[in-house]
């Protein structure tokens, strides 16, 4: 008989070694997240996946599932905290959804809709983040970065190139390109790299294909992000590192 835990009162089976997030994803259950990806070790930076386990807050992408756990996920309290985190992410960058090439396919935007975020609430930072258009095939729009480090992990762990990194501390943390000039063109980055397709927002953009998909046919036009725990999430939600 499989081990299981309760997620919002529902029995969720798990394999020893799986995290709460992995087990939930394998069962097709949505726990809000931005920095977690089934193909990579957990990072635990966005905190959107925070749940309550036995009444205590914990990041579901890093805590291993255990038999008998009682996990709270989609409660009013937790979703309110997630809305606040999303509002902070929106004001810390420069996010102009109506004119963004990633609109409709953006996990940040879709999660904000899911959580019922209606306003940014906080004052905008309006950071100065120049765009890097030096590469022939790819544009870097740093204004949209949410510091999930998915591109860093993909470039390092899959592509073996270490093209990206995070620099600075606290509110000065930012994404950088690992080249002497800081330009993407001066790296061996390619549009076919895993890192080129992993960004959940609109930072890494292939040139000359923006707005190719009409409104109404984009990923989250068709269904909300909570209903989009698809084959990729399920297939990759096996035993993996918990960070």
mmCIF file with all atom_site columns, C-alpha atoms in Angstrom, residues 97-190:
data_model
loop_
_atom_site.group_PDB
_atom_site.id
_atom_site.type_symbol
_atom_site.label_atom_id
_atom_site.label_alt_id
_atom_site.label_comp_id
_atom_site.label_asym_id
_atom_site.label_entity_id
_atom_site.label_seq_id
_atom_site.pdbx_PDB_ins_code
_atom_site.Cartn_x
_atom_site.Cartn_y
_atom_site.Cartn_z
_atom_site.occupancy
_atom_site.B_iso_or_equiv
_atom_site.pdbx_formal_charge
_atom_site.auth_seq_id
_atom_site.auth_comp_id
_atom_site.auth_asym_id
_atom_site.auth_atom_id
_atom_site.pdbx_PDB_model_num
ATOM 1  C CA . UNK A 1 97  ? 1.573  42.995 -19.277 1.00 0.00 ? 97  UNK A CA 1
ATOM 2  C CA . UNK A 1 98  ? -0.501 44.426 -22.176 1.00 0.00 ? 98  UNK A CA 1
ATOM 3  C CA . UNK A 1 99  ? 2.642  45.134 -24.242 1.00 0.00 ? 99  UNK A CA 1
ATOM 4  C CA . UNK A 1 100 ? 4.658  42.077 -23.168 1.00 0.00 ? 100 UNK A CA 1
ATOM 5  C CA . UNK A 1 101 ? 5.425  39.324 -25.689 1.00 0.00 ? 101 UNK A CA 1
ATOM 6  C CA . UNK A 1 102 ? 4.946  36.739 -22.932 1.00 0.00 ? 102 UNK A CA 1
ATOM 7  C CA . UNK A 1 103 ? 1.449  37.927 -21.987 1.00 0.00 ? 103 UNK A CA 1
ATOM 8  C CA . UNK A 1 104 ? -0.890 34.942 -21.938 1.00 0.00 ? 104 UNK A CA 1
ATOM 9  C CA . UNK A 1 105 ? 2.036  32.554 -21.533 1.00 0.00 ? 105 UNK A CA 1
ATOM 10 C CA . UNK A 1 106 ? 3.559  34.149 -18.425 1.00 0.00 ? 106 UNK A CA 1
ATOM 11 C CA . UNK A 1 107 ? 3.475  32.185 -15.159 1.00 0.00 ? 107 UNK A CA 1
ATOM 12 C CA . UNK A 1 108 ? 3.719  35.378 -13.081 1.00 0.00 ? 108 UNK A CA 1
ATOM 13 C CA . UNK A 1 109 ? 0.720  36.945 -14.820 1.00 0.00 ? 109 UNK A CA 1
ATOM 14 C CA . UNK A 1 110 ? -1.275 33.696 -14.724 1.00 0.00 ? 110 UNK A CA 1
ATOM 15 C CA . UNK A 1 111 ? -0.540 33.145 -11.033 1.00 0.00 ? 111 UNK A CA 1
ATOM 16 C CA . UNK A 1 112 ? -1.622 36.712 -10.252 1.00 0.00 ? 112 UNK A CA 1
ATOM 17 C CA . UNK A 1 113 ? -4.946 36.003 -11.983 1.00 0.00 ? 113 UNK A CA 1
ATOM 18 C CA . UNK A 1 114 ? -5.267 32.720 -10.065 1.00 0.00 ? 114 UNK A CA 1
ATOM 19 C CA . UNK A 1 115 ? -4.627 34.444 -6.732  1.00 0.00 ? 115 UNK A CA 1
ATOM 20 C CA . UNK A 1 116 ? -7.063 37.269 -7.489  1.00 0.00 ? 116 UNK A CA 1
ATOM 21 C CA . UNK A 1 117 ? -4.444 40.020 -7.473  1.00 0.00 ? 117 UNK A CA 1
ATOM 22 C CA . UNK A 1 118 ? -6.197 43.186 -8.649  1.00 0.00 ? 118 UNK A CA 1
ATOM 23 C CA . UNK A 1 119 ? -3.673 45.955 -7.865  1.00 0.00 ? 119 UNK A CA 1
ATOM 24 C CA . UNK A 1 120 ? 0.084  46.224 -7.211  1.00 0.00 ? 120 UNK A CA 1
ATOM 25 C CA . UNK A 1 121 ? -0.715 47.821 -3.796  1.00 0.00 ? 121 UNK A CA 1
ATOM 26 C CA . UNK A 1 122 ? 2.911  48.864 -3.156  1.00 0.00 ? 122 UNK A CA 1
ATOM 27 C CA . UNK A 1 123 ? 4.871  51.717 -4.724  1.00 0.00 ? 123 UNK A CA 1
ATOM 28 C CA . UNK A 1 124 ? 6.729  50.719 -7.876  1.00 0.00 ? 124 UNK A CA 1
ATOM 29 C CA . UNK A 1 125 ? 10.540 50.556 -7.755  1.00 0.00 ? 125 UNK A CA 1
ATOM 30 C CA . UNK A 1 126 ? 10.963 51.331 -11.479 1.00 0.00 ? 126 UNK A CA 1
ATOM 31 C CA . UNK A 1 127 ? 14.475 49.825 -11.588 1.00 0.00 ? 127 UNK A CA 1
ATOM 32 C CA . UNK A 1 128 ? 16.849 50.783 -14.395 1.00 0.00 ? 128 UNK A CA 1
ATOM 33 C CA . UNK A 1 129 ? 17.502 47.525 -16.236 1.00 0.00 ? 129 UNK A CA 1
ATOM 34 C CA . UNK A 1 130 ? 18.829 47.969 -19.780 1.00 0.00 ? 130 UNK A CA 1
ATOM 35 C CA . UNK A 1 131 ? 17.741 45.462 -22.416 1.00 0.00 ? 131 UNK A CA 1
ATOM 36 C CA . UNK A 1 132 ? 20.444 43.266 -23.997 1.00 0.00 ? 132 UNK A CA 1
ATOM 37 C CA . UNK A 1 133 ? 19.725 42.886 -27.727 1.00 0.00 ? 133 UNK A CA 1
ATOM 38 C CA . UNK A 1 134 ? 23.315 42.002 -28.655 1.00 0.00 ? 134 UNK A CA 1
ATOM 39 C CA . UNK A 1 135 ? 22.647 38.349 -29.507 1.00 0.00 ? 135 UNK A CA 1
ATOM 40 C CA . UNK A 1 136 ? 21.536 37.482 -33.052 1.00 0.00 ? 136 UNK A CA 1
ATOM 41 C CA . UNK A 1 137 ? 18.697 35.208 -31.991 1.00 0.00 ? 137 UNK A CA 1
ATOM 42 C CA . UNK A 1 138 ? 17.728 36.110 -28.436 1.00 0.00 ? 138 UNK A CA 1
ATOM 43 C CA . UNK A 1 139 ? 16.730 39.271 -26.570 1.00 0.00 ? 139 UNK A CA 1
ATOM 44 C CA . UNK A 1 140 ? 17.209 39.666 -22.818 1.00 0.00 ? 140 UNK A CA 1
ATOM 45 C CA . UNK A 1 141 ? 14.522 41.835 -21.188 1.00 0.00 ? 141 UNK A CA 1
ATOM 46 C CA . UNK A 1 142 ? 15.924 42.096 -17.641 1.00 0.00 ? 142 UNK A CA 1
ATOM 47 C CA . UNK A 1 143 ? 13.021 44.293 -16.490 1.00 0.00 ? 143 UNK A CA 1
ATOM 48 C CA . UNK A 1 144 ? 10.848 41.199 -16.100 1.00 0.00 ? 144 UNK A CA 1
ATOM 49 C CA . UNK A 1 145 ? 13.252 39.031 -14.087 1.00 0.00 ? 145 UNK A CA 1
ATOM 50 C CA . UNK A 1 146 ? 11.829 37.541 -10.863 1.00 0.00 ? 146 UNK A CA 1
ATOM 51 C CA . UNK A 1 147 ? 15.153 35.945 -9.752  1.00 0.00 ? 147 UNK A CA 1
ATOM 52 C CA . UNK A 1 148 ? 13.825 32.373 -9.983  1.00 0.00 ? 148 UNK A CA 1
ATOM 53 C CA . UNK A 1 149 ? 17.264 31.183 -11.193 1.00 0.00 ? 149 UNK A CA 1
ATOM 54 C CA . UNK A 1 150 ? 15.716 28.692 -13.620 1.00 0.00 ? 150 UNK A CA 1
ATOM 55 C CA . UNK A 1 151 ? 17.890 29.985 -16.466 1.00 0.00 ? 151 UNK A CA 1
ATOM 56 C CA . UNK A 1 152 ? 20.947 29.781 -14.188 1.00 0.00 ? 152 UNK A CA 1
ATOM 57 C CA . UNK A 1 153 ? 20.195 26.172 -13.297 1.00 0.00 ? 153 UNK A CA 1
ATOM 58 C CA . UNK A 1 154 ? 19.328 25.166 -16.864 1.00 0.00 ? 154 UNK A CA 1
ATOM 59 C CA . UNK A 1 155 ? 22.471 26.730 -18.347 1.00 0.00 ? 155 UNK A CA 1
ATOM 60 C CA . UNK A 1 156 ? 24.684 25.216 -15.668 1.00 0.00 ? 156 UNK A CA 1
ATOM 61 C CA . UNK A 1 157 ? 23.123 21.790 -15.162 1.00 0.00 ? 157 UNK A CA 1
ATOM 62 C CA . UNK A 1 158 ? 21.768 20.953 -18.629 1.00 0.00 ? 158 UNK A CA 1
ATOM 63 C CA . UNK A 1 159 ? 23.626 23.092 -21.168 1.00 0.00 ? 159 UNK A CA 1
ATOM 64 C CA . UNK A 1 160 ? 26.928 23.004 -19.265 1.00 0.00 ? 160 UNK A CA 1
ATOM 65 C CA . UNK A 1 161 ? 27.630 26.622 -20.159 1.00 0.00 ? 161 UNK A CA 1
ATOM 66 C CA . UNK A 1 162 ? 27.067 28.763 -17.031 1.00 0.00 ? 162 UNK A CA 1
ATOM 67 C CA . UNK A 1 163 ? 25.835 31.660 -19.147 1.00 0.00 ? 163 UNK A CA 1
ATOM 68 C CA . UNK A 1 164 ? 23.735 33.242 -16.381 1.00 0.00 ? 164 UNK A CA 1
ATOM 69 C CA . UNK A 1 165 ? 24.202 34.088 -12.705 1.00 0.00 ? 165 UNK A CA 1
ATOM 70 C CA . UNK A 1 166 ? 22.694 36.233 -9.975  1.00 0.00 ? 166 UNK A CA 1
ATOM 71 C CA . UNK A 1 167 ? 24.736 39.131 -8.614  1.00 0.00 ? 167 UNK A CA 1
ATOM 72 C CA . UNK A 1 168 ? 24.213 41.577 -5.762  1.00 0.00 ? 168 UNK A CA 1
ATOM 73 C CA . UNK A 1 169 ? 22.384 41.123 -2.480  1.00 0.00 ? 169 UNK A CA 1
ATOM 74 C CA . UNK A 1 170 ? 18.923 41.954 -1.152  1.00 0.00 ? 170 UNK A CA 1
ATOM 75 C CA . UNK A 1 171 ? 17.009 44.464 -3.274  1.00 0.00 ? 171 UNK A CA 1
ATOM 76 C CA . UNK A 1 172 ? 20.105 44.865 -5.455  1.00 0.00 ? 172 UNK A CA 1
ATOM 77 C CA . UNK A 1 173 ? 20.079 41.221 -6.588  1.00 0.00 ? 173 UNK A CA 1
ATOM 78 C CA . UNK A 1 174 ? 19.883 40.966 -10.351 1.00 0.00 ? 174 UNK A CA 1
ATOM 79 C CA . UNK A 1 175 ? 20.489 38.604 -13.249 1.00 0.00 ? 175 UNK A CA 1
ATOM 80 C CA . UNK A 1 176 ? 23.815 38.939 -15.082 1.00 0.00 ? 176 UNK A CA 1
ATOM 81 C CA . UNK A 1 177 ? 25.465 37.372 -18.103 1.00 0.00 ? 177 UNK A CA 1
ATOM 82 C CA . UNK A 1 178 ? 28.752 35.559 -17.504 1.00 0.00 ? 178 UNK A CA 1
ATOM 83 C CA . UNK A 1 179 ? 30.976 37.262 -20.058 1.00 0.00 ? 179 UNK A CA 1
ATOM 84 C CA . UNK A 1 180 ? 33.727 39.848 -19.770 1.00 0.00 ? 180 UNK A CA 1
ATOM 85 C CA . UNK A 1 181 ? 31.481 42.445 -21.380 1.00 0.00 ? 181 UNK A CA 1
ATOM 86 C CA . UNK A 1 182 ? 28.238 41.313 -19.759 1.00 0.00 ? 182 UNK A CA 1
ATOM 87 C CA . UNK A 1 183 ? 26.703 40.928 -23.226 1.00 0.00 ? 183 UNK A CA 1
ATOM 88 C CA . UNK A 1 184 ? 24.889 37.774 -24.298 1.00 0.00 ? 184 UNK A CA 1
ATOM 89 C CA . UNK A 1 185 ? 26.519 37.974 -27.722 1.00 0.00 ? 185 UNK A CA 1
ATOM 90 C CA . UNK A 1 186 ? 29.888 37.377 -26.098 1.00 0.00 ? 186 UNK A CA 1
ATOM 91 C CA . UNK A 1 187 ? 28.874 33.957 -24.728 1.00 0.00 ? 187 UNK A CA 1
ATOM 92 C CA . UNK A 1 188 ? 28.261 30.608 -26.409 1.00 0.00 ? 188 UNK A CA 1
ATOM 93 C CA . UNK A 1 189 ? 24.533 30.837 -25.663 1.00 0.00 ? 189 UNK A CA 1
ATOM 94 C CA . UNK A 1 190 ? 22.262 29.407 -28.382 1.00 0.00 ? 190 UNK A CA 1
#
